[in-house]
Each structure stands twice: as C-alpha cells, then as structure tokens.
Amino acid sequence: MRMSDVLRHLRQQQATTGARPRLLHRYAGFLPVSADTPPLSLGEGFTPLVHARTLGRAIGCPELFLKYEGMNPTGSFKDRGMVVAVAKALEAGAKAVICASTGNTSASAAAYGASAGIEVIVVLPAGRIAAGKLLQAQVAGARVVAIDGNFDDALRVVRELAANGDGIGHPVTLVNSVNPYRLEGQKTAAFEVCDDLGGAPDYLAIPVGNAGNISAYWMGFTDYRDAGLVETRPVMLGFQAAGAAPIVEGHPIEHPETVATAIRIGNPASWEKAVRARDESGGRIEAVTDEQILDAYRDLARYEGVFCEPASAASVAGVRKLAAEGAIDPGATIVCVLTGHGLKDPDTARRNVVPTLAAAPTVEGVVEALGW
C-alpha cells in the first residue's frame, strides 16, 4: 500500500470515528464541568494499560496489568487533576494559581497554567525537589520560591496565601490536592481502566504519597458502579516506601533519604479518604522497603520495557510482596498504577543501569567487548 493510500485511509477513519476527545469532554458526565468550563487540554489521559505478561509470570500473577500514567503530558498522573483544577479556576475568573510541591505537582501546574495564560507560583522546600521536576516548572515560566522548611510548611504557606490573597492584592487559586477538583480529575484513570478491561479489575494497587490518588480511584470505580457501567469494584491496595511514613498509624514522619519522592502525607483529610477506600474495598495499605521498590523498578524496565519513576514501582513491589506471602489471588486481574515517568528521576536510573562497554571501532572490538 502506498503512503498516500495509508494517509487517505487514516483520514477516512478519523472522519468516521471523530477526533480523540479531550479528557474533560470524554467524561463530562462524571465531572464538575459545564458549558462555561474552558476546554483546556494538553492531551492528558488515554494512558496505556499494559499487560505485563513476563513480569506477571515471574511474580506469579499472570493477569498483571500496568496503568502507565507516566505517559501524561508532563509525565505524571497529576495532569488529570490539574486540567480540571486549572479549567475551573479559569471559569471562576482566576488570574493566578499557586501550589506547594516536591515535584510533579509543580511541573503540572506550571504547564497547565502556561497553556491557560495565567501566572503560576510554586512554593517548595529548599533542596527537596528533583532537578528534572524543578526544571519542568521553570521552563514553563512558573515563579518558584524555595523556603527553609518541609513540604507541610510549604503547604501551610500556600493555603494561607490563597485564603488571604485578596487582602494583599494578589488573589490566587490553590491547586494542590486539597482542591477538590484535583481528585475529580484523577478519578478518570479508574474509568479508563474499566473501559480497557471491559470491567473493574479484582485488585487495584497504587503508590500512596499524599493519599489523594487512592481516594480518587475509589471515587472513580464507585461512580462507574453506581452508573451501572461495571458490576464490581476492586480491592484497593496502597503501598508506600517504608521510610516515608509509619502509615499503619497514619501519622507520617519525615525521611528525606527514602526512594519515594512523595515524602509525607500533608493533608489529614486525604488520609481519612484513603482509609475509607481501604476499608470499604476490603483492602490494605502497607509499607514496602526501598530495596523492594528498586527491584520492581528495575524489573519493570527489563521485563516489560516500562520506565517509571522509582516511587511508582511501589505498587508492583507491594503486589510481589503479597503474592509471595500468598495474600493475593494469583489468578485475579491485578492493575498496578505507575504514577510517573522514569525520566523524572534520571539520577536513580543512572545508578541502576548496566555500564557502557568500551570497544575499538571494529567488529572484532565490539565482539571482544561483548565477550562473545
């Protein structure tokens, strides 16, 4: 078939099926949007659900799937919620948005703020953000302020600024996950999982950072169940790096050396929602070690070709742990959420790759270097 014929076929197919809808349009019936909500989009959503056959067999769970959220525009799941939060801020007449962040939130807020044509302010704890994520925010034009404190300090500051902005002549809209529109957008990933599988999975495993995302997925599965689009909801499994917080008690402590970049649960309301999702689904929220996370991180790339942010691999590490303990049905359909792209943290990747081999510029030299 000639290239001209291929292009003609693709155009005919698009004319028949229509262009890919924006996320806000695709799930408008489940989102707090209206005809007055600006049609903001960077192409978020529609992320792949990968059947991890090789890794699944190695773990003992052949029906293992990966919801790879690193394929969103800024490389993380944050884009789903941010597009709704910024669109609603625009609808309300906002001229600026603000967030506290240790990484992905700042990158997403900066990108969507730039697309919307409004000012973005990021307040972050000095020295607590990966260079790649900070660069994303700066490249998109965000005004970044580093404070001498931790994430909770940054969140407190931005909440106060958002509450008192009118009084100081600089009104701003807060777009952290305490903004309810963020979770509304993030729940669309659960819709996509169901759409791709033709029903809800048996288990949904997800990293737990600020506890908002597990709550959002549970909202999404509940919305689809209540609408009669699926019959069941999955058991929710949340996993966090062991050093990040004693999540069993729900009172996190700081541990900046953990592999998980989401260091703390900054908002108790999100924690309460996460516990509700766990309890209503009959699930669990547990810790996995840095070693277990890094093992899963390496195996995802080597077995499946999926390069995720290290903290993302907590979901796979947790499933592997439960499978080894016999605490999960090996024949069940399991979806592990990978929340970010591996390029978010190139330093960790660099420390975990096979070194480059040096060789003379000849066939013999390459063969010798390979040890063939």
Short mmCIF file of N, CA and C in Angstrom, two decimals, residues 41-136:
data_model
loop_
_atom_site.label_atom_id
_atom_site.label_comp_id
_atom_site.label_asym_id
_atom_site.label_seq_id
_atom_site.Cartn_x
_atom_site.Cartn_y
_atom_site.Cartn_z
N SER A 41 -6.76 21.66 27.57
CA SER A 41 -6.21 20.31 27.37
C SER A 41 -4.78 20.39 26.85
N LEU A 42 -3.95 19.48 27.33
CA LEU A 42 -2.63 19.24 26.77
C LEU A 42 -2.54 17.81 26.23
N GLY A 43 -3.69 17.15 26.11
CA GLY A 43 -3.72 15.77 25.64
C GLY A 43 -3.60 14.75 26.77
N GLU A 44 -4.00 15.15 27.98
CA GLU A 44 -3.91 14.27 29.14
C GLU A 44 -4.86 13.08 29.03
N GLY A 45 -4.58 12.06 29.82
CA GLY A 45 -5.42 10.87 29.83
C GLY A 45 -5.11 9.93 28.69
N PHE A 46 -5.97 8.93 28.52
CA PHE A 46 -5.81 7.93 27.47
C PHE A 46 -4.46 7.21 27.62
N THR A 47 -3.99 7.04 28.84
CA THR A 47 -2.69 6.39 29.05
C THR A 47 -2.83 4.88 28.88
N PRO A 48 -1.74 4.20 28.50
CA PRO A 48 -1.85 2.77 28.20
C PRO A 48 -2.06 1.90 29.42
N LEU A 49 -2.79 0.80 29.20
CA LEU A 49 -2.91 -0.26 30.17
C LEU A 49 -2.16 -1.45 29.59
N VAL A 50 -0.99 -1.71 30.14
CA VAL A 50 -0.06 -2.70 29.58
C VAL A 50 -0.22 -4.04 30.30
N HIS A 51 -0.44 -5.11 29.52
CA HIS A 51 -0.48 -6.45 30.11
C HIS A 51 0.95 -6.91 30.34
N ALA A 52 1.37 -6.95 31.60
CA ALA A 52 2.75 -7.28 31.95
C ALA A 52 2.91 -8.80 32.05
N ARG A 53 2.95 -9.45 30.91
CA ARG A 53 2.96 -10.91 30.88
C ARG A 53 4.21 -11.51 31.50
N THR A 54 5.38 -11.01 31.10
CA THR A 54 6.63 -11.60 31.59
C THR A 54 6.81 -11.34 33.08
N LEU A 55 6.64 -10.11 33.51
CA LEU A 55 6.78 -9.78 34.92
C LEU A 55 5.69 -10.47 35.74
N GLY A 56 4.48 -10.54 35.18
CA GLY A 56 3.39 -11.20 35.89
C GLY A 56 3.69 -12.67 36.15
N ARG A 57 4.24 -13.35 35.15
CA ARG A 57 4.60 -14.76 35.35
C ARG A 57 5.70 -14.89 36.41
N ALA A 58 6.66 -13.97 36.38
CA ALA A 58 7.75 -14.01 37.36
C ALA A 58 7.24 -13.81 38.78
N ILE A 59 6.25 -12.94 38.95
CA ILE A 59 5.67 -12.67 40.26
C ILE A 59 4.71 -13.78 40.69
N GLY A 60 4.12 -14.46 39.70
CA GLY A 60 3.11 -15.48 39.99
C GLY A 60 1.70 -14.95 39.83
N CYS A 61 1.56 -13.82 39.10
CA CYS A 61 0.26 -13.22 38.84
C CYS A 61 0.15 -12.93 37.35
N PRO A 62 -0.23 -13.92 36.54
CA PRO A 62 -0.20 -13.76 35.08
C PRO A 62 -1.13 -12.69 34.53
N GLU A 63 -2.17 -12.34 35.27
CA GLU A 63 -3.08 -11.30 34.81
C GLU A 63 -2.73 -9.96 35.47
N LEU A 64 -1.47 -9.60 35.35
CA LEU A 64 -0.96 -8.35 35.90
C LEU A 64 -0.95 -7.28 34.81
N PHE A 65 -1.54 -6.12 35.12
CA PHE A 65 -1.59 -5.01 34.17
C PHE A 65 -0.97 -3.76 34.80
N LEU A 66 -0.43 -2.90 33.95
CA LEU A 66 0.21 -1.67 34.39
C LEU A 66 -0.51 -0.47 33.81
N LYS A 67 -1.05 0.38 34.66
CA LYS A 67 -1.65 1.64 34.20
C LYS A 67 -0.54 2.68 34.23
N TYR A 68 0.01 2.98 33.05
CA TYR A 68 1.23 3.77 32.96
C TYR A 68 0.91 5.25 32.81
N GLU A 69 0.80 5.93 33.96
CA GLU A 69 0.43 7.34 33.99
C GLU A 69 1.59 8.27 33.63
N GLY A 70 2.79 7.71 33.49
CA GLY A 70 3.91 8.50 33.04
C GLY A 70 3.77 8.99 31.62
N MET A 71 2.77 8.50 30.90
CA MET A 71 2.54 8.93 29.52
C MET A 71 1.64 10.15 29.42
N ASN A 72 1.31 10.77 30.54
CA ASN A 72 0.60 12.04 30.52
C ASN A 72 1.54 13.16 30.07
N PRO A 73 1.01 14.32 29.68
CA PRO A 73 1.84 15.38 29.08
C PRO A 73 3.08 15.79 29.87
N THR A 74 2.96 15.96 31.19
CA THR A 74 4.15 16.34 31.96
C THR A 74 4.78 15.15 32.65
N GLY A 75 4.34 13.94 32.30
CA GLY A 75 4.99 12.74 32.79
C GLY A 75 4.47 12.20 34.10
N SER A 76 3.29 12.64 34.55
CA SER A 76 2.74 12.08 35.79
C SER A 76 1.22 12.16 35.80
N PHE A 77 0.64 11.42 36.73
CA PHE A 77 -0.82 11.37 36.89
C PHE A 77 -1.41 12.71 37.29
N LYS A 78 -0.56 13.63 37.78
CA LYS A 78 -1.05 14.91 38.27
C LYS A 78 -1.82 15.68 37.20
N ASP A 79 -1.52 15.43 35.92
CA ASP A 79 -2.15 16.19 34.85
C ASP A 79 -3.66 15.99 34.80
N ARG A 80 -4.12 14.81 35.18
CA ARG A 80 -5.57 14.55 35.16
C ARG A 80 -6.33 15.50 36.08
N GLY A 81 -5.81 15.67 37.28
CA GLY A 81 -6.48 16.56 38.22
C GLY A 81 -6.21 18.02 37.94
N MET A 82 -5.00 18.28 37.44
CA MET A 82 -4.62 19.68 37.23
C MET A 82 -5.45 20.31 36.11
N VAL A 83 -5.76 19.54 35.06
CA VAL A 83 -6.53 20.13 33.97
C VAL A 83 -7.92 20.56 34.46
N VAL A 84 -8.51 19.80 35.37
CA VAL A 84 -9.82 20.18 35.91
C VAL A 84 -9.67 21.37 36.85
N ALA A 85 -8.66 21.33 37.73
CA ALA A 85 -8.48 22.41 38.70
C ALA A 85 -8.21 23.74 38.01
N VAL A 86 -7.34 23.73 37.00
CA VAL A 86 -7.00 24.99 36.32
C VAL A 86 -8.16 25.46 35.44
N ALA A 87 -8.85 24.52 34.79
CA ALA A 87 -10.02 24.90 33.98
C ALA A 87 -11.10 25.54 34.85
N LYS A 88 -11.34 24.98 36.02
CA LYS A 88 -12.35 25.55 36.92
C LYS A 88 -11.88 26.89 37.49
N ALA A 89 -10.57 27.03 37.71
CA ALA A 89 -10.04 28.31 38.17
C ALA A 89 -10.26 29.38 37.10
N LEU A 90 -10.00 29.02 35.84
CA LEU A 90 -10.26 29.95 34.74
C LEU A 90 -11.73 30.33 34.67
N GLU A 91 -12.58 29.33 34.82
CA GLU A 91 -14.03 29.57 34.77
C GLU A 91 -14.46 30.57 35.84
N ALA A 92 -13.77 30.51 36.99
CA ALA A 92 -14.10 31.42 38.09
C ALA A 92 -13.41 32.77 37.96
N GLY A 93 -12.64 32.96 36.89
CA GLY A 93 -12.01 34.25 36.66
C GLY A 93 -10.63 34.40 37.25
N ALA A 94 -9.98 33.30 37.63
CA ALA A 94 -8.66 33.37 38.25
C ALA A 94 -7.61 33.90 37.28
N LYS A 95 -6.66 34.66 37.81
CA LYS A 95 -5.54 35.19 37.03
C LYS A 95 -4.23 34.53 37.43
N ALA A 96 -4.25 33.76 38.55
CA ALA A 96 -3.04 33.11 39.02
C ALA A 96 -3.40 31.88 39.84
N VAL A 97 -2.51 30.88 39.81
CA VAL A 97 -2.68 29.69 40.65
C VAL A 97 -1.40 29.49 41.44
N ILE A 98 -1.53 28.77 42.56
CA ILE A 98 -0.38 28.55 43.44
C ILE A 98 -0.42 27.13 43.96
N CYS A 99 0.76 26.56 44.21
CA CYS A 99 0.82 25.22 44.79
C CYS A 99 2.09 25.07 45.61
N ALA A 100 2.03 24.15 46.56
CA ALA A 100 3.22 23.67 47.25
C ALA A 100 3.58 22.36 46.57
N SER A 101 4.88 22.06 46.46
CA SER A 101 5.23 20.86 45.71
C SER A 101 6.62 20.37 46.05
N THR A 102 6.80 19.06 45.95
CA THR A 102 8.13 18.47 45.95
C THR A 102 8.44 17.90 44.58
N GLY A 103 7.65 18.27 43.55
CA GLY A 103 7.99 17.79 42.22
C GLY A 103 6.91 17.82 41.18
N ASN A 104 6.15 16.74 41.08
CA ASN A 104 5.23 16.56 39.96
C ASN A 104 4.10 17.57 39.93
N THR A 105 3.61 17.99 41.09
CA THR A 105 2.54 18.98 41.11
C THR A 105 3.01 20.30 40.50
N SER A 106 4.23 20.69 40.81
CA SER A 106 4.74 21.95 40.27
C SER A 106 4.88 21.88 38.76
N ALA A 107 5.37 20.75 38.24
CA ALA A 107 5.52 20.61 36.79
C ALA A 107 4.18 20.69 36.09
N SER A 108 3.18 20.02 36.66
CA SER A 108 1.86 20.00 36.06
C SER A 108 1.18 21.36 36.15
N ALA A 109 1.24 21.99 37.31
CA ALA A 109 0.62 23.31 37.48
C ALA A 109 1.24 24.32 36.53
N ALA A 110 2.56 24.27 36.39
CA ALA A 110 3.24 25.22 35.52
C ALA A 110 2.82 25.04 34.06
N ALA A 111 2.71 23.79 33.63
CA ALA A 111 2.34 23.52 32.24
C ALA A 111 0.92 23.96 31.94
N TYR A 112 -0.02 23.61 32.81
CA TYR A 112 -1.41 23.96 32.55
C TYR A 112 -1.66 25.45 32.76
N GLY A 113 -0.93 26.06 33.69
CA GLY A 113 -1.03 27.49 33.84
C GLY A 113 -0.53 28.23 32.61
N ALA A 114 0.58 27.73 32.04
CA ALA A 114 1.11 28.33 30.81
C ALA A 114 0.11 28.20 29.67
N SER A 115 -0.49 27.02 29.55
CA SER A 115 -1.47 26.79 28.50
C SER A 115 -2.69 27.69 28.66
N ALA A 116 -3.05 27.96 29.93
CA ALA A 116 -4.21 28.79 30.21
C ALA A 116 -3.89 30.29 30.16
N GLY A 117 -2.59 30.62 30.14
CA GLY A 117 -2.21 32.02 30.08
C GLY A 117 -2.32 32.75 31.41
N ILE A 118 -2.13 32.02 32.51
CA ILE A 118 -2.20 32.65 33.82
C ILE A 118 -0.90 32.42 34.58
N GLU A 119 -0.69 33.23 35.61
CA GLU A 119 0.53 33.15 36.40
C GLU A 119 0.52 31.91 37.29
N VAL A 120 1.68 31.29 37.48
CA VAL A 120 1.82 30.13 38.36
C VAL A 120 2.91 30.40 39.38
N ILE A 121 2.59 30.21 40.64
CA ILE A 121 3.57 30.34 41.72
C ILE A 121 3.75 28.99 42.38
N VAL A 122 4.98 28.57 42.55
CA VAL A 122 5.31 27.30 43.19
C VAL A 122 6.12 27.59 44.44
N VAL A 123 5.68 27.07 45.58
CA VAL A 123 6.44 27.18 46.83
C VAL A 123 6.92 25.78 47.18
N LEU A 124 8.22 25.64 47.36
CA LEU A 124 8.77 24.31 47.61
C LEU A 124 9.79 24.33 48.73
N PRO A 125 9.99 23.18 49.38
CA PRO A 125 11.03 23.10 50.40
C PRO A 125 12.41 23.07 49.73
N ALA A 126 13.29 23.95 50.13
CA ALA A 126 14.61 24.06 49.51
C ALA A 126 15.35 22.73 49.56
N GLY A 127 15.87 22.32 48.40
CA GLY A 127 16.66 21.10 48.33
C GLY A 127 15.87 19.82 48.37
N ARG A 128 14.52 19.89 48.28
CA ARG A 128 13.71 18.69 48.39
C ARG A 128 12.96 18.36 47.10
N ILE A 129 13.48 18.79 45.97
CA ILE A 129 12.79 18.53 44.71
C ILE A 129 13.81 18.07 43.68
N ALA A 130 13.45 17.03 42.94
CA ALA A 130 14.34 16.51 41.90
C ALA A 130 14.56 17.57 40.84
N ALA A 131 15.80 17.64 40.34
CA ALA A 131 16.17 18.69 39.40
C ALA A 131 15.30 18.67 38.14
N GLY A 132 14.98 17.48 37.65
CA GLY A 132 14.18 17.37 36.43
C GLY A 132 12.79 17.97 36.60
N LYS A 133 12.20 17.76 37.75
CA LYS A 133 10.85 18.27 38.00
C LYS A 133 10.87 19.79 38.19
N LEU A 134 11.88 20.26 38.91
CA LEU A 134 12.01 21.70 39.10
C LEU A 134 12.23 22.39 37.75
N LEU A 135 13.02 21.77 36.91
CA LEU A 135 13.29 22.34 35.59
C LEU A 135 12.02 22.43 34.76
N GLN A 136 11.15 21.41 34.86
CA GLN A 136 9.88 21.46 34.13
C GLN A 136 9.07 22.69 34.52
#
